[in-house]
Coordinates of C-alpha atoms (C1' of nucleotides) in Angstrom, one line a residue:
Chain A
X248 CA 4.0 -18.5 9.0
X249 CA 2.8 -22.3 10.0
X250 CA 4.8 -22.3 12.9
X251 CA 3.6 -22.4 16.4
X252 CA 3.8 -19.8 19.0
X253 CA 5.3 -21.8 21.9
X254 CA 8.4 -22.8 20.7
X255 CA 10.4 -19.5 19.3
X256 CA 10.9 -19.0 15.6
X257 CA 14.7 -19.3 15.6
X258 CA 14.7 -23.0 16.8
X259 CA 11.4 -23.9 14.8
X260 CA 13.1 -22.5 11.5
X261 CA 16.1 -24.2 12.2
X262 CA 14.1 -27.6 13.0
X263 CA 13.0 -27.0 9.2
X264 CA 16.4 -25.9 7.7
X265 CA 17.9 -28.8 9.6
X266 CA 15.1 -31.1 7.7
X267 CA 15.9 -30.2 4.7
X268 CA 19.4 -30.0 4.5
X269 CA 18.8 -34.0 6.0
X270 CA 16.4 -34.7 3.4
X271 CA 19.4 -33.5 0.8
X272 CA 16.9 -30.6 -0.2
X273 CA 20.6 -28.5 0.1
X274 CA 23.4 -30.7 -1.3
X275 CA 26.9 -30.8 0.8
X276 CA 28.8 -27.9 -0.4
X277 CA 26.2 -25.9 -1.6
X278 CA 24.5 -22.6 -0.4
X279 CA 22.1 -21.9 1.6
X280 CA 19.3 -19.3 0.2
X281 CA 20.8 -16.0 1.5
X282 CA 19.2 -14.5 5.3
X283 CA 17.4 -12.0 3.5
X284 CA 15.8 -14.6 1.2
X285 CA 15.1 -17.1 3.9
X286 CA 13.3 -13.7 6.3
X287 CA 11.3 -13.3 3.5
X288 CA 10.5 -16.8 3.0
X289 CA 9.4 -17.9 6.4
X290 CA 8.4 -14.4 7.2
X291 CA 10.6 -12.9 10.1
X292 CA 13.1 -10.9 10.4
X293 CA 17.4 -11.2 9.4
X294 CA 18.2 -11.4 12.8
X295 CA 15.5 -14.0 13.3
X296 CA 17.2 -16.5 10.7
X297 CA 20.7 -15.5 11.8
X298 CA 19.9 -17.3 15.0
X299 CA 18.6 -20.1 13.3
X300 CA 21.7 -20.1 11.4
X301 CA 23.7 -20.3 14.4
X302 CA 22.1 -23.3 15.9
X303 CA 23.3 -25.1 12.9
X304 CA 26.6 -24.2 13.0
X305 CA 26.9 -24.9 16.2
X306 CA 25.8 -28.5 15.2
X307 CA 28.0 -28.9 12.3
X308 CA 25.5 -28.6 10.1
X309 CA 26.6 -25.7 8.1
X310 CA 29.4 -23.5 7.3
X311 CA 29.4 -19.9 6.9
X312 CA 31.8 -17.6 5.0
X313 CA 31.6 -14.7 5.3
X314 CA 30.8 -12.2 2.0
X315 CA 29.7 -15.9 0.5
X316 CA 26.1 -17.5 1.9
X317 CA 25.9 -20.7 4.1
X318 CA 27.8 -23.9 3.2
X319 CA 26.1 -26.7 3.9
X320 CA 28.8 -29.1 5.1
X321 CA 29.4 -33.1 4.6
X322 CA 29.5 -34.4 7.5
X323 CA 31.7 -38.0 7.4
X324 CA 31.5 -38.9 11.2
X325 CA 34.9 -40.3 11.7
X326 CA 35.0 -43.3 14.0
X327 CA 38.1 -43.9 16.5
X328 CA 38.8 -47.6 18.1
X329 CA 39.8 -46.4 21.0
X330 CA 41.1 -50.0 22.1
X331 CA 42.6 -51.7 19.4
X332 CA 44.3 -49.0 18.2
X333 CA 47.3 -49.9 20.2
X334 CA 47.6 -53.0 18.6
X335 CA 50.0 -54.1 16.0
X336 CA 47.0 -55.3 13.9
X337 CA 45.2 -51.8 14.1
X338 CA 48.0 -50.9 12.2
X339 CA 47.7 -53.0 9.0
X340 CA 44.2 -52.3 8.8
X341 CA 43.4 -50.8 5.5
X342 CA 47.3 -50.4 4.8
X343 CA 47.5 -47.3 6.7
X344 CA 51.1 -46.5 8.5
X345 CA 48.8 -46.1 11.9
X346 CA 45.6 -46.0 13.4
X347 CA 44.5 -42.7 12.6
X348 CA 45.6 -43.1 9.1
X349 CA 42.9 -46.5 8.9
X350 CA 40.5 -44.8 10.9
X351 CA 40.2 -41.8 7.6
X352 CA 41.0 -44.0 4.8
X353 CA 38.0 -46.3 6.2
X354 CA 36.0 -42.7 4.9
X355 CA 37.7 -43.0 1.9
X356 CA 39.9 -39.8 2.5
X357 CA 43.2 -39.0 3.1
X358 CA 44.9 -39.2 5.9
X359 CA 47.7 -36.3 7.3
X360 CA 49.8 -35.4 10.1
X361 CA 52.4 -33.5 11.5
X362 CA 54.2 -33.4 14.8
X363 CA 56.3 -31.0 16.5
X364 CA 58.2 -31.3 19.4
X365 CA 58.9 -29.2 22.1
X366 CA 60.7 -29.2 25.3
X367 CA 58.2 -27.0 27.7
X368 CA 55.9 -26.4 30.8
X369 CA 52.9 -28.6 30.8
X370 CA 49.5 -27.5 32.1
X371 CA 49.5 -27.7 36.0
X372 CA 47.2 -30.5 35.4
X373 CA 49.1 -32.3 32.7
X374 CA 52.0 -32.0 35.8
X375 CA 49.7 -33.2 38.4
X376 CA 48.5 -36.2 36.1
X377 CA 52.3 -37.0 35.7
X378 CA 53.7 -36.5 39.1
X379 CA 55.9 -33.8 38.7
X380 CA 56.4 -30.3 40.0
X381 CA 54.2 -27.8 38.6
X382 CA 55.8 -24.5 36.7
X383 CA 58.7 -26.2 35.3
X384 CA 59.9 -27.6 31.5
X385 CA 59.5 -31.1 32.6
X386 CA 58.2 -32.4 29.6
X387 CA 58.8 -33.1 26.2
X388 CA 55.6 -32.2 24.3
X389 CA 54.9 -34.2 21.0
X390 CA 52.1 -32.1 19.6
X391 CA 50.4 -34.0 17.0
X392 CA 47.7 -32.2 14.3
X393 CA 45.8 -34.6 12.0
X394 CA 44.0 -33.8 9.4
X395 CA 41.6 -35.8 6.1
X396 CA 41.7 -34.5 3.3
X397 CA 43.4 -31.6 4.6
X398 CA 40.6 -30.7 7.0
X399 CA 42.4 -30.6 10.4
X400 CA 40.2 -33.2 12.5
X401 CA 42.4 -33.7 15.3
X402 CA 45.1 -31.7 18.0
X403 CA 46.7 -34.0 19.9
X404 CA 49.6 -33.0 22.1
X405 CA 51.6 -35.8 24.2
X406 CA 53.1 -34.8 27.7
X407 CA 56.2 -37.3 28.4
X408 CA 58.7 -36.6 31.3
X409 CA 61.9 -35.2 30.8
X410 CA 63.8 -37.7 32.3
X411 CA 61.9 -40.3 30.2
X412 CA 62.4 -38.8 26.8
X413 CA 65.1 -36.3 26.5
X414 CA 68.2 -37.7 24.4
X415 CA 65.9 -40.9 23.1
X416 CA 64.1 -41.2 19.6
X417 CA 60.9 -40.0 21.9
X418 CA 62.1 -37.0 21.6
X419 CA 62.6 -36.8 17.6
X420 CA 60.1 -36.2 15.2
X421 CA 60.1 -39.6 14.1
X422 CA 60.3 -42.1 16.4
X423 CA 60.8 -45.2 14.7
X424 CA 59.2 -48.4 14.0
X425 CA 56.3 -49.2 16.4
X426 CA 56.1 -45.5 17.5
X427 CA 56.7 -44.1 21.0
X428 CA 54.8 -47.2 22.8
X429 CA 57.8 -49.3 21.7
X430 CA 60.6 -46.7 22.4
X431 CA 58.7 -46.7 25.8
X432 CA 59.6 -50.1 26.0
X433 CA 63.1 -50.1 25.2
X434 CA 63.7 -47.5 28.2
X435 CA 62.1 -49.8 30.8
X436 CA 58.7 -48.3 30.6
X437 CA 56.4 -50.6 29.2
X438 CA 52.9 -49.0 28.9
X439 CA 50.5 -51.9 30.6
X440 CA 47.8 -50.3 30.9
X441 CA 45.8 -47.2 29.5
X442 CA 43.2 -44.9 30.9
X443 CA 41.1 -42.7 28.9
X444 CA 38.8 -39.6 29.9
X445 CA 36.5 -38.8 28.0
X446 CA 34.5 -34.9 28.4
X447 CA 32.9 -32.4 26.2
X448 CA 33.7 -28.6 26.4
X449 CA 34.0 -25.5 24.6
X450 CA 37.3 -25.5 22.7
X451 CA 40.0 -23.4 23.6
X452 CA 41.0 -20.3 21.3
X453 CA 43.8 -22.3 19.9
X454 CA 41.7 -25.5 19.5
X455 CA 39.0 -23.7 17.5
X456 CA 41.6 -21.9 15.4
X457 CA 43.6 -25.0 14.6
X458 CA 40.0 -27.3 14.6
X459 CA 38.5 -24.0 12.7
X460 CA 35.5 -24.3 15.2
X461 CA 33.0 -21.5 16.7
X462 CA 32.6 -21.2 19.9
X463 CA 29.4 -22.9 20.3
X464 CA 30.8 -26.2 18.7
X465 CA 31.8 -28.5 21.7
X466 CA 34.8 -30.4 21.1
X467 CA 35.3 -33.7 23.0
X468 CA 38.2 -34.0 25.0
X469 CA 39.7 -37.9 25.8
X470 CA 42.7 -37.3 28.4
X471 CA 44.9 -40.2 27.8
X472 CA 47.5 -41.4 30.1
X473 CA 49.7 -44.4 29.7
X474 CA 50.7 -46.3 33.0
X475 CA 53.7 -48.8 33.6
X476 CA 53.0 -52.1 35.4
X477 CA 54.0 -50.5 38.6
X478 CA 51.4 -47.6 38.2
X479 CA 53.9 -44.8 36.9
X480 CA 51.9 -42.7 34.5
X481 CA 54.4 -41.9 31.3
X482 CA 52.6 -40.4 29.2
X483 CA 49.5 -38.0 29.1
X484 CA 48.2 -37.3 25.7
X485 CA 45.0 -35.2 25.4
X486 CA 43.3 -35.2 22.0
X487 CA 40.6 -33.0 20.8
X488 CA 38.3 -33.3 18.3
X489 CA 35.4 -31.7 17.1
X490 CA 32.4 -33.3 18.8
X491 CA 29.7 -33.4 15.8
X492 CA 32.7 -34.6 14.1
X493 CA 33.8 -38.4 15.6
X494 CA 32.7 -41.2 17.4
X495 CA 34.4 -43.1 19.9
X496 CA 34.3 -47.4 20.0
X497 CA 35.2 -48.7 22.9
X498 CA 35.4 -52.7 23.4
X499 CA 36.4 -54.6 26.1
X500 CA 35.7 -58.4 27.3
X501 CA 33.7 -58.9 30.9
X502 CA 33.6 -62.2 32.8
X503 CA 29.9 -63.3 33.2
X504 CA 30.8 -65.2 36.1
X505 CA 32.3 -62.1 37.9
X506 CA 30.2 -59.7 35.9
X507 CA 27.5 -57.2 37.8
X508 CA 25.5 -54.1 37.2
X509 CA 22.0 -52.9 38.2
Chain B
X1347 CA 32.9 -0.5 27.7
X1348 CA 36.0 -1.6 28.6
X1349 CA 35.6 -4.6 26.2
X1350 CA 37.4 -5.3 22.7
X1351 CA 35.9 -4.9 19.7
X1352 CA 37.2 -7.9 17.3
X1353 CA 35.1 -10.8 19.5
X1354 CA 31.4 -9.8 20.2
X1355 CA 30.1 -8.2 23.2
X1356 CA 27.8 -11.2 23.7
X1357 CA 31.0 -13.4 24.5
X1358 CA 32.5 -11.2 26.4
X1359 CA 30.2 -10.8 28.6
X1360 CA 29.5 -14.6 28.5
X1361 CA 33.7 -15.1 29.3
X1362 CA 33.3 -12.4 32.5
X1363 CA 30.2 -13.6 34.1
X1364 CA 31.8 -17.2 33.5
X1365 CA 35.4 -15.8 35.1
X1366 CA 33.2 -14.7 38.1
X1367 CA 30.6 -17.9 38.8
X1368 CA 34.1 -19.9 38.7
X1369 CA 35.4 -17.3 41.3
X1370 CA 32.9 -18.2 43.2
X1371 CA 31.4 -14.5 43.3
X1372 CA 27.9 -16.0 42.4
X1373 CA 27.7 -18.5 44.9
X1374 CA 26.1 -22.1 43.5
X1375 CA 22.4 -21.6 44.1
X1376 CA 22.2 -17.8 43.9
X1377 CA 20.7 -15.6 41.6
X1378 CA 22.8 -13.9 39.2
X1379 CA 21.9 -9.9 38.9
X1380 CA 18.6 -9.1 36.8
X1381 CA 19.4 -8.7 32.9
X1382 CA 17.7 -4.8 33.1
X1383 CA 20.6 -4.6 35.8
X1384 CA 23.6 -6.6 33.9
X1385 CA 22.8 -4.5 30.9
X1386 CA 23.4 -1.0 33.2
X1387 CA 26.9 -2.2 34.4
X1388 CA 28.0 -3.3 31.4
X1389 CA 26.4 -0.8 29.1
X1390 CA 24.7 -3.1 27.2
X1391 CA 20.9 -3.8 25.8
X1392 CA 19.3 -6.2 27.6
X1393 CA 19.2 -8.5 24.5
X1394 CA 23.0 -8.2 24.0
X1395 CA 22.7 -9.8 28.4
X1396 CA 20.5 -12.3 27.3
X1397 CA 22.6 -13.1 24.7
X1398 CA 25.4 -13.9 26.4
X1399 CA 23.7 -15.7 29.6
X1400 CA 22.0 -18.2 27.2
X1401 CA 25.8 -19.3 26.3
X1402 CA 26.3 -19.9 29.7
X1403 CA 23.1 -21.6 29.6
X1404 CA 24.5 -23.9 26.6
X1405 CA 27.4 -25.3 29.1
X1406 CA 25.4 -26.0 32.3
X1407 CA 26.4 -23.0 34.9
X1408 CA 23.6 -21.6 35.1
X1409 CA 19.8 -22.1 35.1
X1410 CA 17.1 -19.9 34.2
X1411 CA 13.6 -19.7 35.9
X1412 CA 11.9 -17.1 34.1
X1413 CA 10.1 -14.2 36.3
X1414 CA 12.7 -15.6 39.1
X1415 CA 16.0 -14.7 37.7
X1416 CA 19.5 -17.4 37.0
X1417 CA 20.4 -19.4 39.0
X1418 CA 24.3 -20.7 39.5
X1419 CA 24.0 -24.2 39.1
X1420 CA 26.2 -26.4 41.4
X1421 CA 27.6 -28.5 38.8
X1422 CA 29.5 -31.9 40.3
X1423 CA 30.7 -33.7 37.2
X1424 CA 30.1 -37.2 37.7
X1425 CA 32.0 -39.7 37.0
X1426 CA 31.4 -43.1 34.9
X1427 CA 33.8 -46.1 35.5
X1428 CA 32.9 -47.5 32.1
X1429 CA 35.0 -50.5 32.2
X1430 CA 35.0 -51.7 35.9
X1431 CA 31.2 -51.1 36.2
X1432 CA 30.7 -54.6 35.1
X1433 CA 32.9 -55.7 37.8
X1434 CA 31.0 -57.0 41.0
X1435 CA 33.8 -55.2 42.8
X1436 CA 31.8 -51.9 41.6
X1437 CA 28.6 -52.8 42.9
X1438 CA 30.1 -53.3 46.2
X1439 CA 32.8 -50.0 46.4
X1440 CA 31.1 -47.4 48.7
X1441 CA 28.8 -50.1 49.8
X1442 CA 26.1 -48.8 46.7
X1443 CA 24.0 -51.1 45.4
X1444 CA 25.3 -51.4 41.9
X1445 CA 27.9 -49.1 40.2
X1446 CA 25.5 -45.9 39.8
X1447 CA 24.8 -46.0 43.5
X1448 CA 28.8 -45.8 44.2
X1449 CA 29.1 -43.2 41.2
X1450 CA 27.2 -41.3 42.8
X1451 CA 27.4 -41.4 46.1
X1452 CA 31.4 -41.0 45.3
X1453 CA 30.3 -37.2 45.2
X1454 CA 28.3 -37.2 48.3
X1455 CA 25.0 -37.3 46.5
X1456 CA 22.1 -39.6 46.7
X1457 CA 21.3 -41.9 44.1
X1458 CA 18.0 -43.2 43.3
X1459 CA 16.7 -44.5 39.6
X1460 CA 13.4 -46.2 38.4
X1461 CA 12.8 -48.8 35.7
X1462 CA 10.3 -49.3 33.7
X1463 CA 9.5 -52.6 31.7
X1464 CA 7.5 -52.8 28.8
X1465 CA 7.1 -54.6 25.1
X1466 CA 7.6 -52.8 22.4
X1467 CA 9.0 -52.0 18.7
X1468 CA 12.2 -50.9 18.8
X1469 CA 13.9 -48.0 17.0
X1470 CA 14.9 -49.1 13.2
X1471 CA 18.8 -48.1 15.1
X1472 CA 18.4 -51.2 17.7
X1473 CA 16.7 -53.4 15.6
X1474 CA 19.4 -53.7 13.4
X1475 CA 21.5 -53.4 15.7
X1476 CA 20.0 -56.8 17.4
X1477 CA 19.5 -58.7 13.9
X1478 CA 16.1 -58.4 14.4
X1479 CA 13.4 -57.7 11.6
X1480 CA 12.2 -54.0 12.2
X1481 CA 8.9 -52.4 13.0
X1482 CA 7.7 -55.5 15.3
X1483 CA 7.5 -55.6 19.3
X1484 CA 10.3 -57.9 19.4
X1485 CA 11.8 -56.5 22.4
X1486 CA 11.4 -55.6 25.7
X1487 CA 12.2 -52.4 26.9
X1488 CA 13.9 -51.8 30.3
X1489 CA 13.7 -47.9 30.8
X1490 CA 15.8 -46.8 34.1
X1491 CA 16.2 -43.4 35.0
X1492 CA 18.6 -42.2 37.2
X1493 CA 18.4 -39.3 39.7
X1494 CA 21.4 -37.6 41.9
X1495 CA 19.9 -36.1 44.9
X1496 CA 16.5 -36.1 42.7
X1497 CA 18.2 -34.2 39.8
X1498 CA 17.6 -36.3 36.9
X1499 CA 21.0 -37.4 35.6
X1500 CA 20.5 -40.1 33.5
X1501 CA 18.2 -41.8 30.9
X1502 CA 19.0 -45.5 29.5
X1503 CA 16.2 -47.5 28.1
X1504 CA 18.1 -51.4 27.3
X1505 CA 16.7 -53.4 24.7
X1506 CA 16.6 -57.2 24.6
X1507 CA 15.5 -59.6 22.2
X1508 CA 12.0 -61.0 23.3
X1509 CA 13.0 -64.8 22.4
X1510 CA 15.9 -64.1 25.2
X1511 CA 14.0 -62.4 27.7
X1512 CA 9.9 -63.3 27.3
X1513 CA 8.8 -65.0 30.6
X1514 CA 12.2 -64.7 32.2
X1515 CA 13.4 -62.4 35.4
X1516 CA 15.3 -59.7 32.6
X1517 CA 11.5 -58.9 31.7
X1518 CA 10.9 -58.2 35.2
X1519 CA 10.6 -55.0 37.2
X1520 CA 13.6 -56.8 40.0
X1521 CA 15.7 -58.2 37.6
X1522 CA 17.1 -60.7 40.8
X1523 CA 20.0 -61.0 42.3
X1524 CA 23.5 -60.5 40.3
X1525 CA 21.3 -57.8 38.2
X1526 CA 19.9 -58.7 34.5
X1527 CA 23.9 -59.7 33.5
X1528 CA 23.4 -63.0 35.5
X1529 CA 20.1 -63.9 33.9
X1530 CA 21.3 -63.9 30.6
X1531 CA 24.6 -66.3 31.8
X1532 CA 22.0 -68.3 33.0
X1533 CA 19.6 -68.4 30.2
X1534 CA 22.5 -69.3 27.9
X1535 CA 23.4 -66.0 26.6
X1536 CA 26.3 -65.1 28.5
X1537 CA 27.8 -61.8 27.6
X1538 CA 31.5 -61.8 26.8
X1539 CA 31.6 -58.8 25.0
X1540 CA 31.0 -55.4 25.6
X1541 CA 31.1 -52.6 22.9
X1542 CA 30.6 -49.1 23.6
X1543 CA 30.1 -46.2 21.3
X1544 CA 30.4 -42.9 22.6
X1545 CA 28.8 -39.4 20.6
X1546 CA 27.9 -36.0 21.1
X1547 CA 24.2 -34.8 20.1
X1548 CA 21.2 -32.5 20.7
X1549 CA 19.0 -34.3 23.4
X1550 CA 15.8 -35.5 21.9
X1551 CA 12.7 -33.4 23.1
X1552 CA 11.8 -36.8 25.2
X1553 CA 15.3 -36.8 26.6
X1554 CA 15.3 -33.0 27.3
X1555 CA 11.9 -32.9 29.2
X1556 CA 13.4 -35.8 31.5
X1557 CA 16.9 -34.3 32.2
X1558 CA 15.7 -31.0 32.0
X1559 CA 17.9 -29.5 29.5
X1560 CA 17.5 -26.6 27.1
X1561 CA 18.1 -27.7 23.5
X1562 CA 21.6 -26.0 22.9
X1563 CA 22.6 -28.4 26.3
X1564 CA 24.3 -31.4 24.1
X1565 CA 24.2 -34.7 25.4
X1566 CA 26.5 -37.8 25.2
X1567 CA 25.1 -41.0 24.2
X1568 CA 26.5 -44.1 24.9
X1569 CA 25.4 -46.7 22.4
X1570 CA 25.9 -49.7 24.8
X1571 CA 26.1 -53.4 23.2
X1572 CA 26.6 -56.7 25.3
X1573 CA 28.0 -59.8 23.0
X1574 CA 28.0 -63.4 23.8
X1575 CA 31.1 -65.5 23.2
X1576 CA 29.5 -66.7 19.6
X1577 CA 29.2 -62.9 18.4
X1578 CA 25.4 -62.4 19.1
X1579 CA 24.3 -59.1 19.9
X1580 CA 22.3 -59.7 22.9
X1581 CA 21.5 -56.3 24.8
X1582 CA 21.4 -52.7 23.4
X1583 CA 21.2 -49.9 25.9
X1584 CA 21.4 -46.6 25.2
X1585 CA 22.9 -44.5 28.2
X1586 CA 21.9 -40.6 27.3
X1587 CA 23.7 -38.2 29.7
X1588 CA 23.7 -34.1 30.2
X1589 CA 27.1 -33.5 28.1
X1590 CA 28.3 -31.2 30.8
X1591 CA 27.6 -33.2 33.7
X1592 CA 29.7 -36.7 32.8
X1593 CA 32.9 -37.8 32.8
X1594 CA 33.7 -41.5 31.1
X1595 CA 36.2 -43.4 32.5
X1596 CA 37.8 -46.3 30.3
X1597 CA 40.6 -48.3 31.4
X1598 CA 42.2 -51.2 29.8
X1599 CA 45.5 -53.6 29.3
X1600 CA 47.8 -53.5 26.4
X1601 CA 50.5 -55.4 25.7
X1602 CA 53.5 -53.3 24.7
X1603 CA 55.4 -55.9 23.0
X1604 CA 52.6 -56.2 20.4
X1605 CA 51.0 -52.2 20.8
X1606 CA 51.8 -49.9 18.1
X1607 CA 50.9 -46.4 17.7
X1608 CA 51.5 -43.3 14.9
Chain C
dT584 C1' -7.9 -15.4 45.2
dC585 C1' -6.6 -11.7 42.6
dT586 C1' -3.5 -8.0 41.3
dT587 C1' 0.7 -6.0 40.4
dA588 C1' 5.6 -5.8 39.9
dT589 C1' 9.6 -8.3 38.5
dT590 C1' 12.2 -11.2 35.5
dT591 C1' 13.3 -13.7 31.5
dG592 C1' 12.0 -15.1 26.3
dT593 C1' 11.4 -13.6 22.0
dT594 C1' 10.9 -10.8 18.1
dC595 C1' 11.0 -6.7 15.1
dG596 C1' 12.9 -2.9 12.6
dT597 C1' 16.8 -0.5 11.9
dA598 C1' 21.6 0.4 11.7
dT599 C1' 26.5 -0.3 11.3
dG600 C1' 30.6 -3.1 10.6
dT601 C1' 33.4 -6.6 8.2
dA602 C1' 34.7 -10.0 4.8
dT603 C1' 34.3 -11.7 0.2
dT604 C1' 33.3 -11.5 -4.5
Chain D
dG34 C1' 35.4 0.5 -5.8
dA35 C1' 30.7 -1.5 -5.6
dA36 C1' 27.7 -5.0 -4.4
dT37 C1' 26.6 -8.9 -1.6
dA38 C1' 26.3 -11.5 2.6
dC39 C1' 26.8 -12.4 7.2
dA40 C1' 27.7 -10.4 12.4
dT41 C1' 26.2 -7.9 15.8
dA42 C1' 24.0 -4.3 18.4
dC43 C1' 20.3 -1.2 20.0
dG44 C1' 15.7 0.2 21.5
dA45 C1' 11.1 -1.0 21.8
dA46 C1' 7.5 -4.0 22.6
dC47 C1' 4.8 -7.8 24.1
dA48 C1' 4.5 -12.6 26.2
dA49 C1' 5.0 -15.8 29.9
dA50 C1' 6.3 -17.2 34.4
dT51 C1' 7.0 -16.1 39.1
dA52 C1' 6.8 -13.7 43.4
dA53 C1' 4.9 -10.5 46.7
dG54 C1' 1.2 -8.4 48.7

DNA sequence: TCTTATTTGTTCGTATGTATT
DNA sequence: GAATACATACGAACAAATAAG
């Protein structure tokens, strides 16, 4: 084959798959030549172009099912305004009922969602991050799955403290006009000010189930927690999403006067 | 083997040597046990070993130096204050020299980083990016690379428009005092603005070779664009980091009366 | 400096299992 | 049920890098 010996076969043949599935040589949607036919092709073995395979997937690049061949998959990078999401204008964007729901119809697809709510025992660091004893249902958790076009594209549970939510509209599937941020209000705890983490790891089992990710496909984490004027986090929300899958905007003003960095 | 059938063996063993580095059985810095000898205690073949220690590879715990062995990497996740780096507040917390220095030295490291300053045609990306017309050396290039403790942690080549910075300080190696931020207030292009887009990708072979990564290592890029008051894109840098090695940190305001969320 | 043993990197051929069509 | 396609594993082999003598 015309491939050089110092970089190993696997990661040259997927360099060249990768190529031409960019170069649109395999449409979206459509299949791959089978592993046998591609060994044959570039003259190695199954196993050899199994691996090569499996770099791709792990990219995003392709999809396999089993029994069928290897979909090559559209890949519509979803972009998230992380900032102006919370405002009322993010909103009326593009007619959505929400951010998310401009952020897909932006990609011309359809938006989804559901939520569920639970009263339970948050992750010992969901507790730590809000302040409250560990090992106890504290919290009311507002899991929220999105999908476009009925691809699930987002797992976003919401921690709030008990003695925050429980008997308020927080605590109900739907929570009204302006969403939680506003119920927040009403109760005396005005969100001021938002932090956001942002970290890439493997997903969890029940990510990459829900997410219907391998194991290799790196999710990006952004731990979100919502913090009153006098510094009382009241809310930790930790989205995942599928890391070849979005992009994250962040804006913010600086004052040039004030404004350093080397 | 006392492992499951349904998930490969290759995982597995990938989860139970990850369980045990995070138990700190392999000390950071230690060699793990030869494959020949992994393979004999879990009744594997060595390719099945290998296999599962290049996952491990993938995430950043361990290091491999062939005809040494694998190392345990000591893996201090670094922190970026993306907002309040552009404070002059951050250049002087922890008494650094700009917000890297305190980023890093937060974790007991040592910081250090070039920069290198050159002419050049910028990528089609930046070009448009800038409003410039592409494939001319209309910019210059300020490349810094960052170390921790001499680890290379951080690549970031900044572009700016030649008609801005041609024959001023920004096109010099000692950008002055205030950093390059207070050369463009006082050259009339004041940045206001700052938009940051954050995404997950293979490293480039450049970027690999520098922050020594393997190619199944993602990195995070941070597609870094500094506005004046008037909307003109004045600076593009492009911070590329090991994915498994950052956190970002962002942190703003809102104003509940007018925030909204679904 | 050279040699040899050790350790990982990669590939092959083959075989078996599982899911889908 | 049969055929097809991918998933994984084994054992063997050779290459490349390092360490030890």
């Amino acid at each position: 084959m015309s491939i050089e010996s110092p970089r190993s076969q696997f990661r040259q043949i997927a360099d060249l798959l990768r190529d031409a599935i960019e170069r649109g040589e395999y449409a979206p949607g459509s299949l791959l030549p089978s592993e046998p036919e591609l060994a044959e092709r570039y003259r190695v073995s199954r196993p050899t172009i199994n691996r090569a395979v499996t770099i791709l997937r792990g990219e995003g690049l392709v999809r396999v099912e089993r029994g069928r061949g290897t979909v090559v998959r559209e890949i519509p990078v979803i972009r998230r305004a992380s900032v102006t999401r919370y405002l009322r204008s993010a909103r009326e964007r593009g007619g959505g009922r929400g951010a998310f729901d401009s952020e897909i119809r932006a990609l011309g697809m359809t938006p989804r969602s559901d939520v569920d709510i639970e009263r339970a025992v948050p992750p010992a660091r969901v507790a730590r991050a809000l302040g409250l004893p560990e090992g106890e249902p504290n919290v009311i958790v507002r899991t929220r799955r999105m999908y476009a076009d009925d691809i699930p594209v987002q797992l976003a549970p919401s921690y709030i403290p008990l003695d925050i939510a429980e008997g308020t509209r927080i605590a109900e599937r739907d929570s009204g006009p302006g969403g939680i941020i506003s119920r927040f209000a009403e109760l005396g705890y005005a969100q001021a000010r938002i932090t956001e983490s942002v970290r890439v790891r493997r997903p969890t089992e029940e990510e990459g189930r829900f997410l219907r990710l391998e194991e290799d496909q790196p999710v990006i984490e952004i731990w979100h927690v919502g913090w009153t004027a006098d510094d009382r986090p009241v809310e930790v929300c930790v989205h995942t999403v599928p890391a070849y899958l979005w992009v994250l905007d962040y804006e913010w003003p600086i004052d040039p006067a004030n404004a350093d960095r080397r």
